[in-house]
């Protein structure tokens, strides 16, 4: 009696392994969980470090300080267990710097200890950047590995490492352990993102279908960013620090089971064609322009992650849950932008879509410091997320198209470059953002990054009609020329082999 269900399940698995849509579902879930973990720490870490480490700072303050003053009636507590604020002599949390002020009742809902918060900008920025820095170092090796053994085993390795990182986040109580957990996440993210995007490019050889698939996969990334920060802030305030990470660890186990069923990660399946060397791809100016667009457009939101919550604490005095909700408009609009322009970008021209997107990124960043409360952040953050979605959904398919057009159709290395571009943005952004805030102030930081994006936008025009490699240009100029937009690598290889056979016959 068990034979029929067993045969049906085996048939379903065999069908699933051959289905590009189920492969897309696996990549979608992997990117979703990775980016929930990426952003769930954004509202948690600054508050957690303040609550744990500022206690030591208070103990070193002179005992002549007044007793802790209760928060004004009706003021929201800073966390679920903290209902008081402690004034610190000589500092106030208004503004980006510190200034002298007489001891007295603190402002409604504000944190005390301006100098500690200013120093925390740098420390939190370095912690957030550690993930991208490690991922930056690991990505090229993962790209080479996928070309040799395929995408399935690296995808499963990524899940395993991300699960360990999630559990470590749940039980880490010091800055050092949080730093290690964040760096470990970078290794897992490298395996998941490079192998996942390369796998999608290989199972969707048609350029327009690939664009739609990439847009859907980036929708998983966007949904993770959308869920992460609000989920982390609410769970941390009302349940506790470990709770969001334990939920993510359980979901990661489900993702691992899905990968075991669909991808068969024990199977080695190298690329059928020899990959173009990494050094050759890095010398391709068109690939570098696309990578630069990915880097600079994402650098703005990367700088906001560590600096915006602390700037809000210093200027708006918000309750804890608002620190995560501030990123909600950007996440929702990014989700809309990636899914919408995954389809539209190919029709309107991906170069034009990315040009407009980078310009809107710059304008949105310039508007962020104008906000005086969380509601003033809705417009700039929504524009920022929508514009980054335009750039990402345009540039990721272009990366695969460029190697089809100008190199050999092996995708692990080029998507390692794309992921490196992301990582440079998310490494340089947080690591330098905190230091720049201390030197220039938060408003001038936004002006600098916004101007950089606006200045880079015209370079995307170079991707309007990139030239093909010489041998592929010969194929394109045959009697039945093909439009570059619908040109695929498999067609090129088939026509090239037919040409060689005809020459041999002659």
Short mmCIF file of C-alpha atoms in Angstrom, two decimals:
data_model
loop_
_atom_site.label_atom_id
_atom_site.label_comp_id
_atom_site.label_asym_id
_atom_site.label_seq_id
_atom_site.Cartn_x
_atom_site.Cartn_y
_atom_site.Cartn_z
CA UNK A 1 0.00 0.00 0.00
CA UNK A 2 2.95 2.34 0.47
CA UNK A 3 4.24 1.76 -3.05
CA UNK A 4 1.82 4.16 -4.75
CA UNK A 5 2.48 7.19 -2.47
CA UNK A 6 6.21 6.48 -2.64
CA UNK A 7 6.14 6.34 -6.42
CA UNK A 8 4.09 9.57 -6.53
CA UNK A 9 6.54 11.35 -4.22
CA UNK A 10 9.51 10.18 -6.28
CA UNK A 11 7.77 11.36 -9.46
CA UNK A 12 7.06 14.75 -7.82
CA UNK A 13 10.70 15.12 -6.77
CA UNK A 14 11.95 14.17 -10.22
CA UNK A 15 9.59 16.69 -11.81
CA UNK A 16 10.57 19.36 -9.29
CA UNK A 17 14.27 18.96 -9.92
CA UNK A 18 13.65 19.61 -13.61
CA UNK A 19 11.34 22.59 -12.99
CA UNK A 20 12.89 26.06 -13.20
CA UNK A 21 10.02 27.44 -11.10
CA UNK A 22 10.83 25.22 -8.13
CA UNK A 23 14.50 26.15 -8.44
CA UNK A 24 13.37 29.79 -8.40
CA UNK A 25 11.33 29.05 -5.25
CA UNK A 26 14.40 27.59 -3.51
CA UNK A 27 16.54 30.62 -4.40
CA UNK A 28 13.70 32.97 -3.35
CA UNK A 29 13.47 31.38 0.12
CA UNK A 30 17.26 31.37 0.58
CA UNK A 31 17.54 35.09 -0.24
CA UNK A 32 14.49 35.82 1.92
CA UNK A 33 15.95 34.26 5.09
CA UNK A 34 19.41 35.70 4.47
CA UNK A 35 18.05 39.23 4.25
CA UNK A 36 15.69 38.87 7.20
CA UNK A 37 18.78 38.03 9.25
CA UNK A 38 20.64 40.90 7.59
CA UNK A 39 18.13 43.52 8.71
CA UNK A 40 16.62 42.03 11.86
CA UNK A 41 19.71 43.15 13.79
CA UNK A 42 19.47 46.78 12.61
CA UNK A 43 17.09 47.99 15.36
CA UNK A 44 18.30 45.43 17.94
CA UNK A 45 22.08 45.93 18.09
CA UNK A 46 22.28 49.69 18.88
CA UNK A 47 19.70 49.34 21.65
CA UNK A 48 21.15 46.10 23.02
CA UNK A 49 24.67 47.53 23.22
CA UNK A 50 23.35 50.67 24.91
CA UNK A 51 21.44 48.67 27.50
CA UNK A 52 24.34 46.30 28.27
CA UNK A 53 27.44 48.48 27.92
CA UNK A 54 26.10 51.81 29.14
CA UNK A 55 25.52 50.23 32.55
CA UNK A 56 29.33 50.09 32.92
CA UNK A 57 29.59 53.71 31.81
CA UNK A 58 27.07 54.71 34.48
CA UNK A 59 29.05 52.96 37.22
CA UNK A 60 32.13 55.06 36.39
CA UNK A 61 30.21 58.35 36.68
CA UNK A 62 30.56 60.35 39.89
CA UNK A 63 28.19 59.16 42.64
CA UNK A 64 27.08 62.77 43.20
CA UNK A 65 24.78 62.48 40.21
CA UNK A 66 21.06 62.71 40.99
CA UNK A 67 18.91 59.62 41.20
CA UNK A 68 17.39 58.24 38.00
CA UNK A 69 14.49 60.38 36.93
CA UNK A 70 11.30 58.63 35.81
CA UNK A 71 10.09 59.17 32.29
CA UNK A 72 7.34 61.73 31.93
CA UNK A 73 3.82 60.28 32.20
CA UNK A 74 2.68 58.77 28.93
CA UNK A 75 6.19 58.65 27.47
CA UNK A 76 6.97 55.33 25.75
CA UNK A 77 9.63 53.19 27.45
CA UNK A 78 12.89 52.60 25.61
CA UNK A 79 12.46 48.83 25.82
CA UNK A 80 10.08 46.37 27.37
CA UNK A 81 12.02 46.28 30.64
CA UNK A 82 13.46 49.79 30.82
CA UNK A 83 11.08 52.48 32.08
CA UNK A 84 13.57 55.10 33.22
CA UNK A 85 16.25 57.26 31.69
CA UNK A 86 19.43 58.27 33.46
CA UNK A 87 20.83 61.79 33.06
CA UNK A 88 24.59 61.97 32.56
CA UNK A 89 26.42 65.07 33.70
CA UNK A 90 27.72 67.31 30.93
CA UNK A 91 26.04 65.63 27.95
CA UNK A 92 22.77 65.81 26.11
CA UNK A 93 21.61 63.64 23.25
CA UNK A 94 20.27 66.44 21.07
CA UNK A 95 22.19 66.91 17.85
CA UNK A 96 25.04 64.96 16.33
CA UNK A 97 27.72 66.01 18.77
CA UNK A 98 27.84 66.62 22.50
CA UNK A 99 27.50 69.82 24.49
CA UNK A 100 27.44 70.87 28.11
CA UNK A 101 24.12 71.07 29.90
CA UNK A 102 23.13 71.24 33.56
CA UNK A 103 21.77 68.11 35.18
CA UNK A 104 18.02 67.91 35.06
CA UNK A 105 15.07 65.90 33.85
CA UNK A 106 15.73 64.37 30.43
CA UNK A 107 13.68 65.12 27.37
CA UNK A 108 10.64 62.96 26.76
CA UNK A 109 11.73 59.44 25.74
CA UNK A 110 15.32 60.51 24.93
CA UNK A 111 18.44 58.52 25.64
CA UNK A 112 21.15 60.04 27.79
CA UNK A 113 24.87 59.84 27.17
CA UNK A 114 25.52 61.73 23.96
CA UNK A 115 29.22 60.86 23.79
CA UNK A 116 28.51 57.16 24.22
CA UNK A 117 26.00 57.30 21.34
CA UNK A 118 28.50 59.17 19.15
CA UNK A 119 31.13 56.49 19.74
CA UNK A 120 28.55 53.76 19.19
CA UNK A 121 28.00 55.08 15.64
CA UNK A 122 31.46 53.81 14.70
CA UNK A 123 31.27 50.53 16.61
CA UNK A 124 27.86 49.58 15.27
CA UNK A 125 28.95 50.56 11.77
CA UNK A 126 31.97 48.25 11.96
CA UNK A 127 29.82 45.40 13.27
CA UNK A 128 27.33 45.77 10.42
CA UNK A 129 30.16 46.10 7.88
CA UNK A 130 31.91 42.91 9.05
CA UNK A 131 29.38 40.78 7.18
CA UNK A 132 30.01 42.55 3.90
CA UNK A 133 33.79 42.62 4.39
CA UNK A 134 33.95 38.86 4.92
CA UNK A 135 31.55 38.26 2.04
CA UNK A 136 33.74 40.46 -0.14
CA UNK A 137 36.75 38.23 0.53
CA UNK A 138 34.89 34.94 0.10
CA UNK A 139 32.87 35.74 -3.05
CA UNK A 140 35.62 35.23 -5.70
CA UNK A 141 36.44 31.82 -4.27
CA UNK A 142 32.78 30.82 -4.27
CA UNK A 143 32.49 31.89 -7.91
CA UNK A 144 35.41 29.65 -8.88
CA UNK A 145 34.00 26.80 -6.76
CA UNK A 146 30.59 26.92 -8.45
CA UNK A 147 32.23 26.68 -11.86
CA UNK A 148 33.98 23.46 -10.76
CA UNK A 149 31.35 21.61 -8.71
CA UNK A 150 28.09 23.32 -9.67
CA UNK A 151 25.61 25.37 -7.67
CA UNK A 152 23.82 22.78 -5.52
CA UNK A 153 26.47 21.98 -2.91
CA UNK A 154 27.44 25.65 -2.32
CA UNK A 155 23.75 26.51 -1.85
CA UNK A 156 23.43 23.91 0.91
CA UNK A 157 26.68 25.05 2.52
CA UNK A 158 25.25 28.56 2.61
CA UNK A 159 22.15 27.33 4.44
CA UNK A 160 24.24 25.45 7.01
CA UNK A 161 26.46 28.44 7.81
CA UNK A 162 23.52 30.85 8.00
CA UNK A 163 21.77 28.52 10.46
CA UNK A 164 24.83 28.50 12.73
CA UNK A 165 25.10 32.30 12.51
CA UNK A 166 21.42 32.72 13.43
CA UNK A 167 21.75 30.51 16.52
CA UNK A 168 24.90 32.41 17.55
CA UNK A 169 23.07 35.75 17.27
CA UNK A 170 20.34 34.43 19.55
CA UNK A 171 22.72 33.61 22.41
CA UNK A 172 25.48 36.23 22.00
CA UNK A 173 25.64 38.75 24.83
CA UNK A 174 28.77 40.75 24.00
CA UNK A 175 29.97 42.96 21.17
CA UNK A 176 32.71 40.46 20.25
CA UNK A 177 30.34 37.50 19.88
CA UNK A 178 27.88 39.59 17.86
CA UNK A 179 30.76 40.64 15.61
CA UNK A 180 31.76 37.00 15.02
CA UNK A 181 28.16 35.99 14.30
CA UNK A 182 27.82 38.82 11.78
CA UNK A 183 31.07 37.83 10.05
CA UNK A 184 29.94 34.19 9.91
CA UNK A 185 26.75 35.33 8.24
CA UNK A 186 28.89 36.90 5.51
CA UNK A 187 30.37 33.50 4.61
CA UNK A 188 26.93 31.89 4.42
CA UNK A 189 25.51 34.77 2.39
CA UNK A 190 28.33 34.48 -0.12
CA UNK A 191 27.56 30.83 -0.81
CA UNK A 192 23.78 31.39 -0.97
CA UNK A 193 23.72 34.50 -3.17
CA UNK A 194 26.45 33.62 -5.69
CA UNK A 195 25.27 30.03 -6.14
CA UNK A 196 21.59 31.03 -6.17
CA UNK A 197 21.89 33.75 -8.81
CA UNK A 198 24.21 31.61 -10.94
CA UNK A 199 21.74 28.73 -10.74
CA UNK A 200 18.90 30.97 -11.89
CA UNK A 201 20.94 32.27 -14.83
CA UNK A 202 21.68 28.71 -15.92
CA UNK A 203 18.07 27.42 -15.74
CA UNK A 204 16.65 30.54 -17.45
CA UNK A 205 18.78 30.95 -20.62
CA UNK A 206 16.31 33.29 -22.37
CA UNK A 207 17.10 36.91 -21.56
CA UNK A 208 13.55 38.14 -20.97
CA UNK A 209 12.62 35.10 -18.83
CA UNK A 210 15.84 35.52 -16.90
CA UNK A 211 14.96 39.14 -16.18
CA UNK A 212 11.58 38.14 -14.76
CA UNK A 213 13.14 35.35 -12.68
CA UNK A 214 15.81 37.68 -11.30
CA UNK A 215 13.13 40.22 -10.41
CA UNK A 216 11.19 37.53 -8.53
CA UNK A 217 14.31 36.33 -6.70
CA UNK A 218 15.20 39.90 -5.76
CA UNK A 219 11.63 40.15 -4.49
CA UNK A 220 12.66 37.55 -1.91
CA UNK A 221 15.57 39.76 -0.97
CA UNK A 222 13.21 42.73 -0.74
CA UNK A 223 10.68 40.83 1.32
CA UNK A 224 13.44 39.83 3.74
CA UNK A 225 14.50 43.45 4.10
CA UNK A 226 10.83 44.41 4.50
CA UNK A 227 10.19 41.91 7.28
CA UNK A 228 13.52 42.05 9.09
CA UNK A 229 13.72 45.46 10.78
CA UNK A 230 10.07 45.76 11.94
CA UNK A 231 10.01 42.10 13.01
CA UNK A 232 13.24 42.52 14.98
CA UNK A 233 12.19 45.71 16.76
CA UNK A 234 8.75 44.41 17.80
CA UNK A 235 10.00 40.98 18.92
CA UNK A 236 12.93 42.52 20.84
CA UNK A 237 10.74 44.97 22.72
CA UNK A 238 7.89 42.64 23.63
CA UNK A 239 9.45 39.13 23.71
CA UNK A 240 13.22 39.43 24.07
CA UNK A 241 16.48 39.53 22.13
CA UNK A 242 16.76 35.81 21.33
CA UNK A 243 13.18 35.39 20.07
CA UNK A 244 13.50 36.71 16.46
CA UNK A 245 16.67 34.70 15.87
CA UNK A 246 15.14 31.45 17.15
CA UNK A 247 12.19 31.91 14.79
CA UNK A 248 14.62 32.46 11.91
CA UNK A 249 16.61 29.36 12.87
CA UNK A 250 13.45 27.25 12.65
CA UNK A 251 12.60 28.69 9.22
CA UNK A 252 16.17 28.02 8.08
CA UNK A 253 15.72 24.33 8.92
CA UNK A 254 12.66 24.24 6.66
CA UNK A 255 14.72 25.85 3.89
CA UNK A 256 17.40 23.19 4.32
CA UNK A 257 14.80 20.43 3.95
CA UNK A 258 13.50 22.10 0.77
CA UNK A 259 17.02 22.23 -0.67
CA UNK A 260 17.60 18.56 0.12
CA UNK A 261 14.44 17.62 -1.75
CA UNK A 262 14.82 19.87 -4.80
CA UNK A 263 18.54 20.51 -5.38
CA UNK A 264 20.17 17.20 -4.35
CA UNK A 265 23.21 18.94 -2.81
CA UNK A 266 25.26 15.72 -2.79
CA UNK A 267 25.51 15.80 -6.58
CA UNK A 268 28.50 17.43 -8.29
CA UNK A 269 27.45 19.08 -11.58
CA UNK A 270 30.12 21.45 -12.95
CA UNK A 271 29.45 23.98 -15.69
CA UNK A 272 29.37 22.55 -19.19
CA UNK A 273 31.53 25.36 -20.60
CA UNK A 274 34.82 26.63 -19.28
CA UNK A 275 34.30 29.84 -17.33
CA UNK A 276 35.94 33.10 -18.31
CA UNK A 277 38.72 33.94 -15.81
CA UNK A 278 37.84 36.44 -13.11
CA UNK A 279 40.66 38.76 -14.19
CA UNK A 280 39.23 38.93 -17.72
CA UNK A 281 35.76 39.83 -16.47
CA UNK A 282 37.18 42.51 -14.18
CA UNK A 283 38.82 44.16 -17.20
CA UNK A 284 35.50 44.35 -19.06
CA UNK A 285 34.39 48.01 -18.76
CA UNK A 286 30.70 47.17 -19.23
CA UNK A 287 30.71 44.69 -16.36
CA UNK A 288 32.50 47.27 -14.21
CA UNK A 289 29.89 49.94 -15.01
CA UNK A 290 27.08 47.55 -14.02
CA UNK A 291 28.92 46.57 -10.84
CA UNK A 292 29.48 50.23 -9.97
CA UNK A 293 25.76 50.96 -10.29
CA UNK A 294 24.97 48.10 -7.89
CA UNK A 295 27.63 49.30 -5.44
CA UNK A 296 26.80 53.02 -5.25
CA UNK A 297 23.01 52.66 -5.27
CA UNK A 298 23.13 50.23 -2.33
CA UNK A 299 25.78 52.22 -0.46
CA UNK A 300 23.19 54.83 0.53
CA UNK A 301 20.89 52.40 2.35
CA UNK A 302 23.96 50.67 3.80
CA UNK A 303 25.03 53.95 5.41
CA UNK A 304 21.51 54.50 6.74
CA UNK A 305 21.37 51.16 8.57
CA UNK A 306 23.77 52.02 11.42
CA UNK A 307 23.42 55.81 11.39
CA UNK A 308 19.67 56.43 10.96
CA UNK A 309 18.55 54.69 14.20
CA UNK A 310 21.16 56.56 16.24
CA UNK A 311 20.34 59.87 14.52
CA UNK A 312 16.68 59.25 15.36
CA UNK A 313 17.60 58.54 18.98
CA UNK A 314 19.51 61.83 19.13
CA UNK A 315 17.00 64.08 17.36
CA UNK A 316 13.52 62.51 17.49
CA UNK A 317 13.60 60.60 20.81
CA UNK A 318 11.41 57.78 19.39
CA UNK A 319 10.20 54.62 21.14
CA UNK A 320 12.12 51.44 20.35
CA UNK A 321 9.63 50.02 17.85
CA UNK A 322 9.93 53.08 15.59
CA UNK A 323 13.62 52.38 14.92
CA UNK A 324 12.69 49.36 12.84
CA UNK A 325 9.53 50.85 11.37
CA UNK A 326 11.55 53.71 9.87
CA UNK A 327 12.89 51.27 7.27
CA UNK A 328 9.43 49.90 6.42
CA UNK A 329 8.64 52.35 3.53
CA UNK A 330 11.98 51.56 1.86
CA UNK A 331 11.38 47.83 2.16
CA UNK A 332 7.83 47.95 0.77
CA UNK A 333 8.81 50.14 -2.17
CA UNK A 334 11.87 47.97 -2.90
CA UNK A 335 9.60 44.92 -3.04
CA UNK A 336 7.30 46.73 -5.48
CA UNK A 337 10.19 48.09 -7.55
CA UNK A 338 12.00 44.78 -8.06
CA UNK A 339 8.86 42.90 -9.11
CA UNK A 340 7.55 45.71 -11.31
CA UNK A 341 10.79 46.49 -13.13
CA UNK A 342 11.79 42.84 -13.42
CA UNK A 343 9.25 42.93 -16.27
CA UNK A 344 9.28 46.59 -17.36
CA UNK A 345 13.05 47.13 -17.40
CA UNK A 346 13.52 44.89 -20.45
CA UNK A 347 10.85 46.81 -22.33
CA UNK A 348 11.91 50.35 -21.49
CA UNK A 349 15.63 49.58 -21.64
CA UNK A 350 17.57 48.42 -18.63
CA UNK A 351 20.16 51.16 -19.06
CA UNK A 352 17.42 53.84 -18.88
CA UNK A 353 15.77 52.17 -15.90
CA UNK A 354 19.06 52.09 -13.96
CA UNK A 355 19.90 55.69 -14.92
CA UNK A 356 16.59 56.99 -13.58
CA UNK A 357 16.92 54.76 -10.51
CA UNK A 358 20.32 56.11 -9.51
CA UNK A 359 19.16 59.70 -9.92
CA UNK A 360 16.14 59.04 -7.69
CA UNK A 361 18.41 57.34 -5.11
CA UNK A 362 20.50 60.51 -4.89
CA UNK A 363 17.49 62.82 -4.55
CA UNK A 364 15.91 60.63 -1.88
CA UNK A 365 19.08 60.61 0.21
CA UNK A 366 19.25 64.41 0.04
CA UNK A 367 15.73 64.56 1.51
CA UNK A 368 16.31 62.21 4.47
CA UNK A 369 17.86 64.81 6.86
CA UNK A 370 14.91 67.15 6.29
CA UNK A 371 12.66 64.86 8.37
CA UNK A 372 11.78 65.98 11.89
CA UNK A 373 9.84 62.85 12.91
CA UNK A 374 9.27 59.31 11.66
CA UNK A 375 6.49 60.46 9.33
CA UNK A 376 8.90 62.77 7.53
CA UNK A 377 11.05 59.73 6.68
CA UNK A 378 8.25 57.95 4.79
CA UNK A 379 8.66 59.81 1.49
CA UNK A 380 12.48 59.77 1.22
CA UNK A 381 12.78 56.14 2.33
CA UNK A 382 10.02 55.01 -0.02
CA UNK A 383 11.71 56.75 -2.94
CA UNK A 384 15.05 55.25 -1.95
CA UNK A 385 13.73 51.69 -1.84
CA UNK A 386 11.80 52.00 -5.12
CA UNK A 387 14.82 53.43 -6.92
CA UNK A 388 17.22 50.76 -5.63
CA UNK A 389 14.70 48.17 -6.81
CA UNK A 390 14.89 49.72 -10.29
CA UNK A 391 18.68 49.50 -10.33
CA UNK A 392 18.95 45.97 -8.92
CA UNK A 393 16.28 44.45 -11.19
CA UNK A 394 18.04 46.01 -14.19
CA UNK A 395 21.67 45.27 -13.36
CA UNK A 396 21.38 41.62 -12.26
CA UNK A 397 20.02 40.37 -15.62
CA UNK A 398 22.50 42.62 -17.45
CA UNK A 399 25.36 40.79 -15.70
CA UNK A 400 24.21 37.46 -17.14
CA UNK A 401 23.52 39.03 -20.54
CA UNK A 402 27.00 40.53 -20.72
CA UNK A 403 28.77 37.20 -20.21
CA UNK A 404 26.46 35.60 -22.80
CA UNK A 405 27.26 38.37 -25.26
CA UNK A 406 30.94 39.00 -24.62
CA UNK A 407 32.32 35.92 -22.83
CA UNK A 408 31.43 32.27 -22.15
CA UNK A 409 28.10 31.37 -20.58
CA UNK A 410 29.26 30.31 -17.11
CA UNK A 411 27.63 32.52 -14.50
CA UNK A 412 29.24 31.77 -11.15
CA UNK A 413 32.11 34.20 -11.60
CA UNK A 414 30.10 37.13 -12.94
CA UNK A 415 27.56 36.86 -10.12
CA UNK A 416 30.43 36.70 -7.68
CA UNK A 417 31.44 40.10 -9.11
CA UNK A 418 27.87 41.35 -8.73
CA UNK A 419 27.79 40.18 -5.13
CA UNK A 420 31.18 41.78 -4.52
CA UNK A 421 29.67 45.06 -5.75
CA UNK A 422 26.88 44.71 -3.20
CA UNK A 423 29.41 43.89 -0.52
CA UNK A 424 31.63 46.88 -1.27
CA UNK A 425 28.59 49.12 -0.84
CA UNK A 426 27.55 47.42 2.40
CA UNK A 427 31.14 47.34 3.69
CA UNK A 428 32.20 50.88 2.84
CA UNK A 429 28.80 52.29 3.85
CA UNK A 430 28.54 51.21 7.51
CA UNK A 431 32.29 51.22 8.22
CA UNK A 432 32.82 54.78 7.00
CA UNK A 433 29.34 56.11 7.72
CA UNK A 434 29.79 56.22 11.49
CA UNK A 435 33.14 57.97 11.22
CA UNK A 436 31.78 60.46 8.66
CA UNK A 437 28.82 61.23 10.91
CA UNK A 438 31.21 62.17 13.71
CA UNK A 439 33.31 64.31 11.36
CA UNK A 440 30.64 65.93 9.16
CA UNK A 441 27.29 65.23 10.77
CA UNK A 442 24.45 63.05 9.47
CA UNK A 443 22.97 65.65 7.03
CA UNK A 444 26.26 66.20 5.20
CA UNK A 445 26.81 62.44 4.96
CA UNK A 446 23.51 62.11 3.11
CA UNK A 447 24.44 65.01 0.82
CA UNK A 448 27.76 63.37 -0.10
CA UNK A 449 26.29 59.95 -0.91
CA UNK A 450 23.31 61.44 -2.73
CA UNK A 451 25.55 63.57 -4.95
CA UNK A 452 27.70 60.52 -5.73
CA UNK A 453 24.68 58.61 -7.04
CA UNK A 454 23.45 61.50 -9.17
CA UNK A 455 26.93 61.94 -10.68
CA UNK A 456 27.26 58.22 -11.51
CA UNK A 457 23.83 57.87 -13.16
CA UNK A 458 24.87 59.03 -16.70
CA UNK A 459 27.44 56.22 -16.93
CA UNK A 460 24.61 53.69 -17.16
CA UNK A 461 24.02 54.93 -20.72
CA UNK A 462 27.10 52.93 -21.74
CA UNK A 463 25.02 49.77 -21.22
CA UNK A 464 22.48 50.80 -23.86
CA UNK A 465 23.98 48.57 -26.59
CA UNK A 466 27.21 46.89 -25.46
CA UNK A 467 29.22 45.36 -28.32
CA UNK A 468 29.49 41.59 -28.61
CA UNK A 469 32.80 39.73 -28.64
CA UNK A 470 34.35 39.31 -32.10
CA UNK A 471 33.44 35.63 -32.57
CA UNK A 472 29.87 36.23 -31.38
CA UNK A 473 29.59 39.36 -33.54
CA UNK A 474 30.25 37.13 -36.54
CA UNK A 475 27.31 34.96 -35.53
CA UNK A 476 25.06 37.98 -35.07
CA UNK A 477 25.92 39.30 -38.55
CA UNK A 478 24.98 36.12 -40.47
CA UNK A 479 22.22 36.03 -43.05
CA UNK A 480 19.53 35.85 -40.37
CA UNK A 481 20.78 38.39 -37.86
CA UNK A 482 19.42 38.19 -34.32
CA UNK A 483 18.52 41.03 -32.06
CA UNK A 484 20.92 41.24 -29.10
CA UNK A 485 17.98 41.52 -26.70
CA UNK A 486 16.74 38.00 -27.50
CA UNK A 487 20.17 36.53 -28.08
CA UNK A 488 21.10 33.56 -25.87
CA UNK A 489 24.32 31.68 -25.34
CA UNK A 490 22.86 28.28 -26.29
CA UNK A 491 21.84 29.59 -29.71
CA UNK A 492 25.30 31.04 -30.19
CA UNK A 493 27.02 27.76 -29.37
CA UNK A 494 24.68 25.79 -31.68
CA UNK A 495 25.24 28.17 -34.61
CA UNK A 496 28.96 28.25 -33.97
CA UNK A 497 29.17 24.45 -34.07
CA UNK A 498 27.19 24.38 -37.35
CA UNK A 499 29.59 26.92 -38.85
CA UNK A 500 32.61 24.85 -37.82
CA UNK A 501 31.06 21.70 -39.35
CA UNK A 502 30.46 23.50 -42.63
CA UNK A 503 34.07 24.67 -42.70
CA UNK A 504 35.30 21.14 -42.06
CA UNK A 505 33.19 19.78 -44.93
CA UNK A 506 34.66 22.34 -47.29
#
